[in-house]
């Protein structure tokens, strides 16, 4: 079931990653990881196939370890709701190089499309702002997506949060590698870290 | 109102031994859920110029954080209480999948003179939960063995990528005493 006048998720993620340069991107468990892969596999893509709720915290750990690198978490509304406390943790740490983009289709697309809390009650932008993430945006147009994609590269002005309303269309799955050790070590290698 | 055996005027030195080991292993990120047993170590971490103490809202955040830290080239250690171990179970799955160095230091409740029955179920299953999740468990029961246990744990965690939990027993910490 697809709503009118909502953003196309693949177009959103492609735009976020189009001129990524040195961005490290973390995809949440579910379709957002597939969207990242659909936009093009990359050595700095951190695909999650499990650990639901952990995407933003992986982003925080990475952002604190590499404060000059732009770190972008791209996750879904269900994943973000499960790790909502991490927004408070991020608000406290204020990593200026961390950006979080939530692809909000108001549904749990991976499990049959059950309605999520964002459809009627939970305002993730309000939550993020109330947790101390001052730059928290509600995004409904591609122009706003493009502006956010540009902002991601400013590693001195974050953390920033964007809740992007996407349509709930179910798309063909583009599956990245499922080998977590490979995914993580590929990122480490690209950042210049040798295997132990 | 409560008083603890490790009140400030009788503070033991073993948390300083832990801090020294963490410094030697170049630990940079220290996520924690506030906990009385870890309070002295947390103070040392927060005062450190090389380590970053990161308060969490729930322990599982710390597991994911350490995966990200390692992706970015930094080592970390997760400080928590036995009651928080249960909060981590699904997130512990990241450790074998991503194969990043994992060390956690767990102050124990629910054992050795525990007065609060609500602490007992999780305290008594902490070791089993870790072992079922693929995390090796070491234990320190007295102050004298803390340096050697920490050294062993940090070595195997960071050098041999062997996920390790150190249980700091309630006997070491001192059972919580509530007084009216």
Short mmCIF file of C-alpha atoms in Angstrom, two decimals:
data_model
loop_
_atom_site.label_atom_id
_atom_site.label_comp_id
_atom_site.label_asym_id
_atom_site.label_seq_id
_atom_site.Cartn_x
_atom_site.Cartn_y
_atom_site.Cartn_z
CA UNK A 1 0.00 0.00 0.00
CA UNK A 2 1.57 3.23 -1.12
CA UNK A 3 0.62 6.72 0.04
CA UNK A 4 0.62 9.73 -2.25
CA UNK A 5 3.10 12.57 -2.09
CA UNK A 6 5.63 10.71 -0.03
CA UNK A 7 9.30 10.28 -0.87
CA UNK A 8 10.72 7.32 -2.74
CA UNK A 9 13.08 5.56 -0.35
CA UNK A 10 15.63 4.53 -2.96
CA UNK A 11 15.75 8.04 -4.36
CA UNK A 12 16.22 9.42 -0.85
CA UNK A 13 19.11 7.07 -0.04
CA UNK A 14 20.72 7.54 -3.45
CA UNK A 15 20.63 11.27 -2.89
CA UNK A 16 22.05 10.98 0.63
CA UNK A 17 24.99 8.95 -0.70
CA UNK A 18 25.42 10.50 -4.17
CA UNK A 19 28.41 12.68 -3.33
CA UNK A 20 29.43 10.79 -0.22
CA UNK A 21 33.21 11.34 -0.47
CA UNK A 22 34.59 10.02 2.82
CA UNK A 23 31.26 9.37 4.57
CA UNK A 24 30.92 6.18 6.60
CA UNK A 25 27.31 5.02 6.37
CA UNK A 26 25.51 2.65 8.72
CA UNK A 27 22.29 1.04 7.56
CA UNK A 28 19.67 -0.17 10.02
CA UNK A 29 18.33 -3.69 10.18
CA UNK A 30 15.80 -4.00 7.41
CA UNK A 31 15.12 -2.22 4.16
CA UNK A 32 17.43 0.72 4.85
CA UNK A 33 20.43 -1.58 4.57
CA UNK A 34 19.08 -2.86 1.23
CA UNK A 35 18.55 0.73 0.09
CA UNK A 36 22.19 1.53 0.86
CA UNK A 37 23.33 -1.41 -1.21
CA UNK A 38 20.94 -0.46 -4.03
CA UNK A 39 22.63 2.94 -4.13
CA UNK A 40 25.93 1.14 -4.75
CA UNK A 41 28.06 -1.13 -2.62
CA UNK A 42 30.87 0.74 -0.88
CA UNK A 43 33.77 -0.11 1.40
CA UNK A 44 32.43 2.34 3.97
CA UNK A 45 28.94 0.84 4.13
CA UNK A 46 28.14 -0.81 7.45
CA UNK A 47 25.20 -3.12 6.73
CA UNK A 48 23.17 -4.40 9.68
CA UNK A 49 21.31 -7.69 9.37
CA UNK A 50 20.69 -7.97 13.10
CA UNK A 51 21.13 -6.17 16.40
CA UNK A 52 17.92 -4.24 15.88
CA UNK A 53 18.00 -0.88 17.63
CA UNK A 54 21.78 -0.60 17.49
CA UNK A 55 22.39 1.44 14.33
CA UNK A 56 22.54 4.87 15.95
CA UNK A 57 24.89 3.63 18.69
CA UNK A 58 27.23 2.05 16.15
CA UNK A 59 27.22 5.46 14.50
CA UNK A 60 28.02 7.15 17.80
CA UNK A 61 30.94 4.84 18.56
CA UNK A 62 32.35 5.40 15.09
CA UNK A 63 31.79 9.14 15.18
CA UNK A 64 33.60 9.48 18.52
CA UNK A 65 36.49 7.34 17.27
CA UNK A 66 36.82 9.36 14.03
CA UNK A 67 35.72 12.91 14.87
CA UNK A 68 36.81 14.36 11.53
CA UNK A 69 34.89 11.83 9.44
CA UNK A 70 31.24 12.38 8.55
CA UNK A 71 29.24 9.45 9.91
CA UNK A 72 25.71 8.92 8.58
CA UNK A 73 23.20 6.48 10.04
CA UNK A 74 20.39 5.59 7.65
CA UNK A 75 17.75 3.55 9.42
CA UNK A 76 14.04 2.88 9.60
CA UNK A 77 11.36 4.11 11.97
CA UNK A 78 10.97 0.69 13.63
CA UNK A 79 14.70 0.39 14.24
CA UNK A 80 14.91 3.93 15.60
CA UNK A 81 11.93 3.41 17.90
CA UNK A 82 13.64 0.35 19.38
CA UNK A 83 16.78 2.35 20.13
CA UNK A 84 15.11 5.60 21.09
CA UNK A 85 17.17 5.90 24.26
CA UNK A 86 20.25 6.17 22.09
CA UNK A 87 19.00 9.59 20.97
CA UNK A 88 19.38 10.71 24.59
CA UNK A 89 22.88 9.23 24.70
CA UNK A 90 23.79 11.00 21.46
CA UNK A 91 22.22 14.24 22.65
CA UNK A 92 24.48 14.08 25.69
CA UNK A 93 27.68 13.33 23.75
CA UNK A 94 26.91 15.78 20.93
CA UNK A 95 29.21 14.27 18.30
CA UNK A 96 29.46 17.08 15.75
CA UNK A 97 30.19 14.66 12.88
CA UNK A 98 27.18 12.34 13.34
CA UNK A 99 24.01 12.55 11.26
CA UNK A 100 20.98 10.30 11.51
CA UNK A 101 18.42 9.93 8.73
CA UNK A 102 15.30 7.91 9.53
CA UNK A 103 13.36 6.50 6.59
CA UNK A 104 9.90 6.70 8.08
CA UNK A 105 7.22 4.71 6.27
CA UNK A 106 5.17 4.39 9.47
CA UNK A 107 5.31 0.63 9.13
CA UNK A 108 7.33 -2.47 9.86
CA UNK A 109 7.95 -3.36 6.24
CA UNK A 110 10.15 -6.38 6.91
CA UNK A 111 7.56 -8.22 8.93
CA UNK A 112 4.37 -7.70 6.99
CA UNK A 113 3.81 -3.97 7.13
CA UNK A 114 2.33 -3.65 10.59
CA UNK A 115 1.70 -0.05 11.55
CA UNK A 116 4.46 1.59 13.58
CA UNK A 117 4.13 4.12 16.40
CA UNK A 118 5.16 6.97 14.09
CA UNK A 119 1.91 6.64 12.15
CA UNK A 120 -0.20 8.02 14.94
CA UNK A 121 1.68 8.91 18.10
CA UNK A 122 5.46 9.04 18.10
CA UNK A 123 7.12 12.18 16.71
CA UNK A 124 10.76 11.19 16.26
CA UNK A 125 11.81 14.73 15.36
CA UNK A 126 10.32 15.93 18.63
CA UNK A 127 12.04 13.11 20.51
CA UNK A 128 15.42 13.86 18.95
CA UNK A 129 15.09 17.56 19.66
CA UNK A 130 13.95 16.93 23.21
CA UNK A 131 16.99 14.67 23.67
CA UNK A 132 19.31 17.56 22.91
CA UNK A 133 19.83 17.14 19.15
CA UNK A 134 19.17 20.75 18.18
CA UNK A 135 19.30 20.21 14.42
CA UNK A 136 16.31 17.90 14.10
CA UNK A 137 14.32 18.16 10.90
CA UNK A 138 11.10 16.80 9.48
CA UNK A 139 11.76 16.07 5.81
CA UNK A 140 9.03 15.69 3.21
CA UNK A 141 10.63 16.98 -0.02
CA UNK A 142 13.64 15.98 -2.11
CA UNK A 143 14.99 19.51 -1.75
CA UNK A 144 15.14 18.94 2.00
CA UNK A 145 16.83 15.59 1.46
CA UNK A 146 19.45 17.29 -0.72
CA UNK A 147 20.03 19.96 1.92
CA UNK A 148 20.50 17.31 4.59
CA UNK A 149 22.89 15.33 2.34
CA UNK A 150 24.99 18.46 2.00
CA UNK A 151 24.90 19.16 5.74
CA UNK A 152 26.21 15.67 6.53
CA UNK A 153 29.66 16.78 5.30
CA UNK A 154 29.88 19.60 7.83
CA UNK A 155 31.54 17.72 10.69
CA UNK A 156 31.53 20.73 12.98
CA UNK A 157 27.79 21.42 13.20
CA UNK A 158 26.17 18.13 14.23
CA UNK A 159 24.76 16.04 15.60
CA UNK A 160 21.81 16.29 13.27
CA UNK A 161 18.68 14.24 12.84
CA UNK A 162 16.18 14.03 10.00
CA UNK A 163 12.94 12.10 9.86
CA UNK A 164 12.11 11.51 6.22
CA UNK A 165 8.59 10.52 5.31
CA UNK A 166 8.84 7.86 2.62
CA UNK A 167 6.16 5.84 0.92
CA UNK A 168 5.52 2.32 2.09
CA UNK A 169 6.02 0.62 -1.25
CA UNK A 170 7.68 -2.75 -0.96
CA UNK A 171 10.63 -2.82 -3.36
CA UNK A 172 12.79 -5.54 -4.79
CA UNK A 173 15.43 -6.43 -2.26
CA UNK A 174 19.00 -5.61 -3.17
CA UNK A 175 20.98 -7.69 -0.74
CA UNK A 176 24.45 -6.72 0.43
CA UNK A 177 26.95 -9.10 1.98
CA UNK A 178 25.72 -10.89 5.11
CA UNK A 179 29.24 -11.50 6.41
CA UNK A 180 29.56 -9.10 9.33
CA UNK A 181 33.27 -9.67 9.88
CA UNK A 182 33.95 -8.89 6.23
CA UNK A 183 31.78 -5.76 6.35
CA UNK A 184 33.44 -4.39 9.48
CA UNK A 185 36.98 -5.25 8.47
CA UNK A 186 36.43 -3.73 5.04
CA UNK A 187 35.55 -0.44 6.74
CA UNK A 188 38.54 -0.70 9.06
CA UNK A 189 40.81 -1.43 6.12
CA UNK A 190 39.47 1.54 4.18
CA UNK A 191 40.13 3.75 7.22
CA UNK A 192 43.71 2.48 7.34
CA UNK A 193 43.51 -0.05 10.16
CA UNK A 194 45.32 -3.33 9.77
CA UNK A 195 43.88 -6.67 10.88
CA UNK A 196 45.06 -7.71 14.31
CA UNK B 1 18.91 5.78 53.10
CA UNK B 2 21.71 3.38 52.68
CA UNK B 3 25.39 3.07 53.40
CA UNK B 4 27.90 0.98 51.58
CA UNK B 5 31.00 -0.86 52.67
CA UNK B 6 32.84 1.07 49.98
CA UNK B 7 31.79 4.53 51.16
CA UNK B 8 34.21 7.30 50.26
CA UNK B 9 36.16 7.19 53.52
CA UNK B 10 36.89 3.50 53.14
CA UNK B 11 37.15 3.38 49.34
CA UNK B 12 39.09 0.34 48.15
CA UNK B 13 41.91 0.55 45.66
CA UNK B 14 40.87 -2.15 43.24
CA UNK B 15 38.97 0.25 40.95
CA UNK B 16 42.27 2.12 40.57
CA UNK B 17 43.93 -1.15 39.57
CA UNK B 18 41.24 -1.61 36.91
CA UNK B 19 41.73 1.93 35.67
CA UNK B 20 45.48 1.37 35.36
CA UNK B 21 44.94 -1.75 33.28
CA UNK B 22 42.46 0.00 31.01
CA UNK B 23 44.96 2.80 30.50
CA UNK B 24 47.71 0.36 29.62
CA UNK B 25 45.48 -1.29 27.01
CA UNK B 26 44.72 2.08 25.43
CA UNK B 27 40.98 1.97 26.13
CA UNK B 28 39.34 5.09 24.71
CA UNK B 29 35.57 4.67 25.02
CA UNK B 30 33.95 3.62 28.28
CA UNK B 31 30.17 3.29 28.01
CA UNK B 32 28.46 2.70 31.32
CA UNK B 33 25.16 2.54 33.08
CA UNK B 34 25.54 4.31 36.42
CA UNK B 35 26.26 1.85 39.19
CA UNK B 36 27.50 2.21 42.75
CA UNK B 37 30.02 -0.61 42.46
CA UNK B 38 31.64 1.10 39.47
CA UNK B 39 31.34 4.62 40.86
CA UNK B 40 35.03 5.11 41.66
CA UNK B 41 36.13 3.71 38.30
CA UNK B 42 33.57 5.91 36.53
CA UNK B 43 34.98 8.95 38.36
CA UNK B 44 38.48 8.05 37.22
CA UNK B 45 37.29 7.60 33.63
CA UNK B 46 35.42 10.90 33.59
CA UNK B 47 38.52 12.67 34.93
CA UNK B 48 40.78 11.02 32.34
CA UNK B 49 42.12 12.95 29.36
CA UNK B 50 42.41 9.85 27.17
CA UNK B 51 39.21 7.97 27.95
CA UNK B 52 35.67 9.09 27.26
CA UNK B 53 32.99 8.01 29.71
CA UNK B 54 29.67 7.60 27.91
CA UNK B 55 26.55 7.24 30.05
CA UNK B 56 23.93 5.00 28.45
CA UNK B 57 20.20 4.73 28.89
CA UNK B 58 20.37 0.93 28.64
CA UNK B 59 23.27 -1.51 28.56
CA UNK B 60 22.66 -2.86 25.06
CA UNK B 61 23.55 0.55 23.67
CA UNK B 62 27.07 -0.07 24.91
CA UNK B 63 27.50 -3.27 22.92
CA UNK B 64 26.57 -1.51 19.66
CA UNK B 65 28.69 1.50 20.59
CA UNK B 66 31.79 -0.67 21.03
CA UNK B 67 31.24 -2.23 17.60
CA UNK B 68 31.23 1.26 16.08
CA UNK B 69 34.24 2.31 18.12
CA UNK B 70 36.23 -0.66 16.82
CA UNK B 71 35.16 0.07 13.23
CA UNK B 72 36.66 3.50 13.81
CA UNK B 73 39.85 2.13 15.32
CA UNK B 74 39.25 2.53 19.05
CA UNK B 75 38.99 0.05 21.90
CA UNK B 76 36.34 0.31 24.56
CA UNK B 77 35.04 -1.43 27.64
CA UNK B 78 31.44 -1.68 28.84
CA UNK B 79 30.73 -1.14 32.54
CA UNK B 80 27.48 -2.52 33.88
CA UNK B 81 25.73 -4.31 36.69
CA UNK B 82 24.55 -7.91 36.59
CA UNK B 83 20.94 -6.79 36.26
CA UNK B 84 21.85 -5.03 33.01
CA UNK B 85 23.31 -8.11 31.36
CA UNK B 86 19.84 -9.35 30.50
CA UNK B 87 19.17 -6.13 28.61
CA UNK B 88 22.03 -6.96 26.23
CA UNK B 89 21.19 -10.42 25.01
CA UNK B 90 20.18 -9.74 21.42
CA UNK B 91 22.85 -7.09 20.97
CA UNK B 92 25.50 -9.57 22.14
CA UNK B 93 24.88 -11.32 18.81
CA UNK B 94 26.89 -8.55 17.14
CA UNK B 95 30.06 -9.78 18.84
CA UNK B 96 30.60 -13.11 17.05
CA UNK B 97 29.10 -11.78 13.82
CA UNK B 98 31.30 -8.69 13.61
CA UNK B 99 34.19 -10.23 15.54
CA UNK B 100 35.24 -7.11 17.40
CA UNK B 101 37.10 -7.11 20.72
CA UNK B 102 34.60 -7.11 23.58
CA UNK B 103 35.36 -6.63 27.25
CA UNK B 104 32.78 -5.89 29.90
CA UNK B 105 33.22 -5.43 33.63
CA UNK B 106 30.15 -6.44 35.59
CA UNK B 107 29.51 -5.62 39.23
CA UNK B 108 27.49 -8.42 40.74
CA UNK B 109 24.25 -8.25 42.67
CA UNK B 110 22.05 -11.08 43.78
CA UNK B 111 24.76 -13.07 45.56
CA UNK B 112 26.91 -13.07 48.74
CA UNK B 113 24.56 -11.60 51.31
CA UNK B 114 22.14 -9.92 48.91
CA UNK B 115 19.20 -8.45 50.79
CA UNK B 116 17.00 -7.66 47.78
CA UNK B 117 15.29 -10.69 46.26
CA UNK B 118 14.60 -8.80 43.03
CA UNK B 119 18.32 -8.80 42.24
CA UNK B 120 18.70 -12.55 42.61
CA UNK B 121 17.17 -13.92 39.37
CA UNK B 122 19.42 -11.92 37.04
CA UNK B 123 22.43 -12.07 39.34
CA UNK B 124 22.28 -15.84 39.52
CA UNK B 125 21.98 -16.26 35.73
CA UNK B 126 24.54 -13.65 34.66
CA UNK B 127 27.35 -16.13 34.07
CA UNK B 128 25.07 -18.53 32.19
CA UNK B 129 23.70 -15.77 29.98
CA UNK B 130 27.19 -14.74 28.97
CA UNK B 131 28.35 -18.28 28.35
CA UNK B 132 25.30 -19.11 26.25
CA UNK B 133 26.01 -15.94 24.28
CA UNK B 134 29.59 -16.90 23.54
CA UNK B 135 31.24 -14.59 26.06
CA UNK B 136 33.90 -16.11 28.31
CA UNK B 137 33.57 -15.35 31.99
CA UNK B 138 36.31 -14.57 34.50
CA UNK B 139 35.64 -13.63 38.09
CA UNK B 140 37.39 -11.56 40.73
CA UNK B 141 36.29 -12.31 44.28
CA UNK B 142 38.87 -10.36 46.26
CA UNK B 143 40.86 -7.20 45.75
CA UNK B 144 44.22 -8.96 45.54
CA UNK B 145 43.28 -10.88 42.40
CA UNK B 146 41.76 -7.95 40.51
CA UNK B 147 44.97 -6.88 38.69
CA UNK B 148 45.75 -10.39 37.42
CA UNK B 149 42.15 -11.08 36.37
CA UNK B 150 41.91 -7.75 34.56
CA UNK B 151 45.20 -8.32 32.81
CA UNK B 152 44.11 -11.76 31.64
CA UNK B 153 40.71 -10.51 30.52
CA UNK B 154 42.01 -7.49 28.61
CA UNK B 155 44.74 -9.57 26.98
CA UNK B 156 42.39 -12.22 25.66
CA UNK B 157 39.70 -9.70 24.67
CA UNK B 158 41.92 -7.29 22.74
CA UNK B 159 44.77 -9.55 21.61
CA UNK B 160 42.88 -12.79 20.94
CA UNK B 161 39.45 -11.35 20.02
CA UNK B 162 37.94 -13.50 22.75
CA UNK B 163 34.81 -11.82 24.11
CA UNK B 164 35.23 -11.63 27.86
CA UNK B 165 33.19 -10.59 30.86
CA UNK B 166 34.78 -10.02 34.24
CA UNK B 167 32.36 -10.54 37.09
CA UNK B 168 33.32 -8.40 40.06
CA UNK B 169 31.72 -10.39 42.82
CA UNK B 170 29.48 -8.91 45.43
CA UNK B 171 31.94 -10.22 48.00
CA UNK B 172 34.58 -7.94 46.47
CA UNK B 173 32.31 -4.93 46.20
CA UNK B 174 30.54 -5.34 49.51
CA UNK B 175 26.87 -6.19 49.80
CA UNK B 176 24.59 -3.21 49.79
CA UNK B 177 23.39 -2.39 53.30
CA UNK B 178 20.15 -0.53 53.84
CA UNK B 179 19.58 1.18 57.17
CA UNK B 180 16.53 3.03 58.44
#
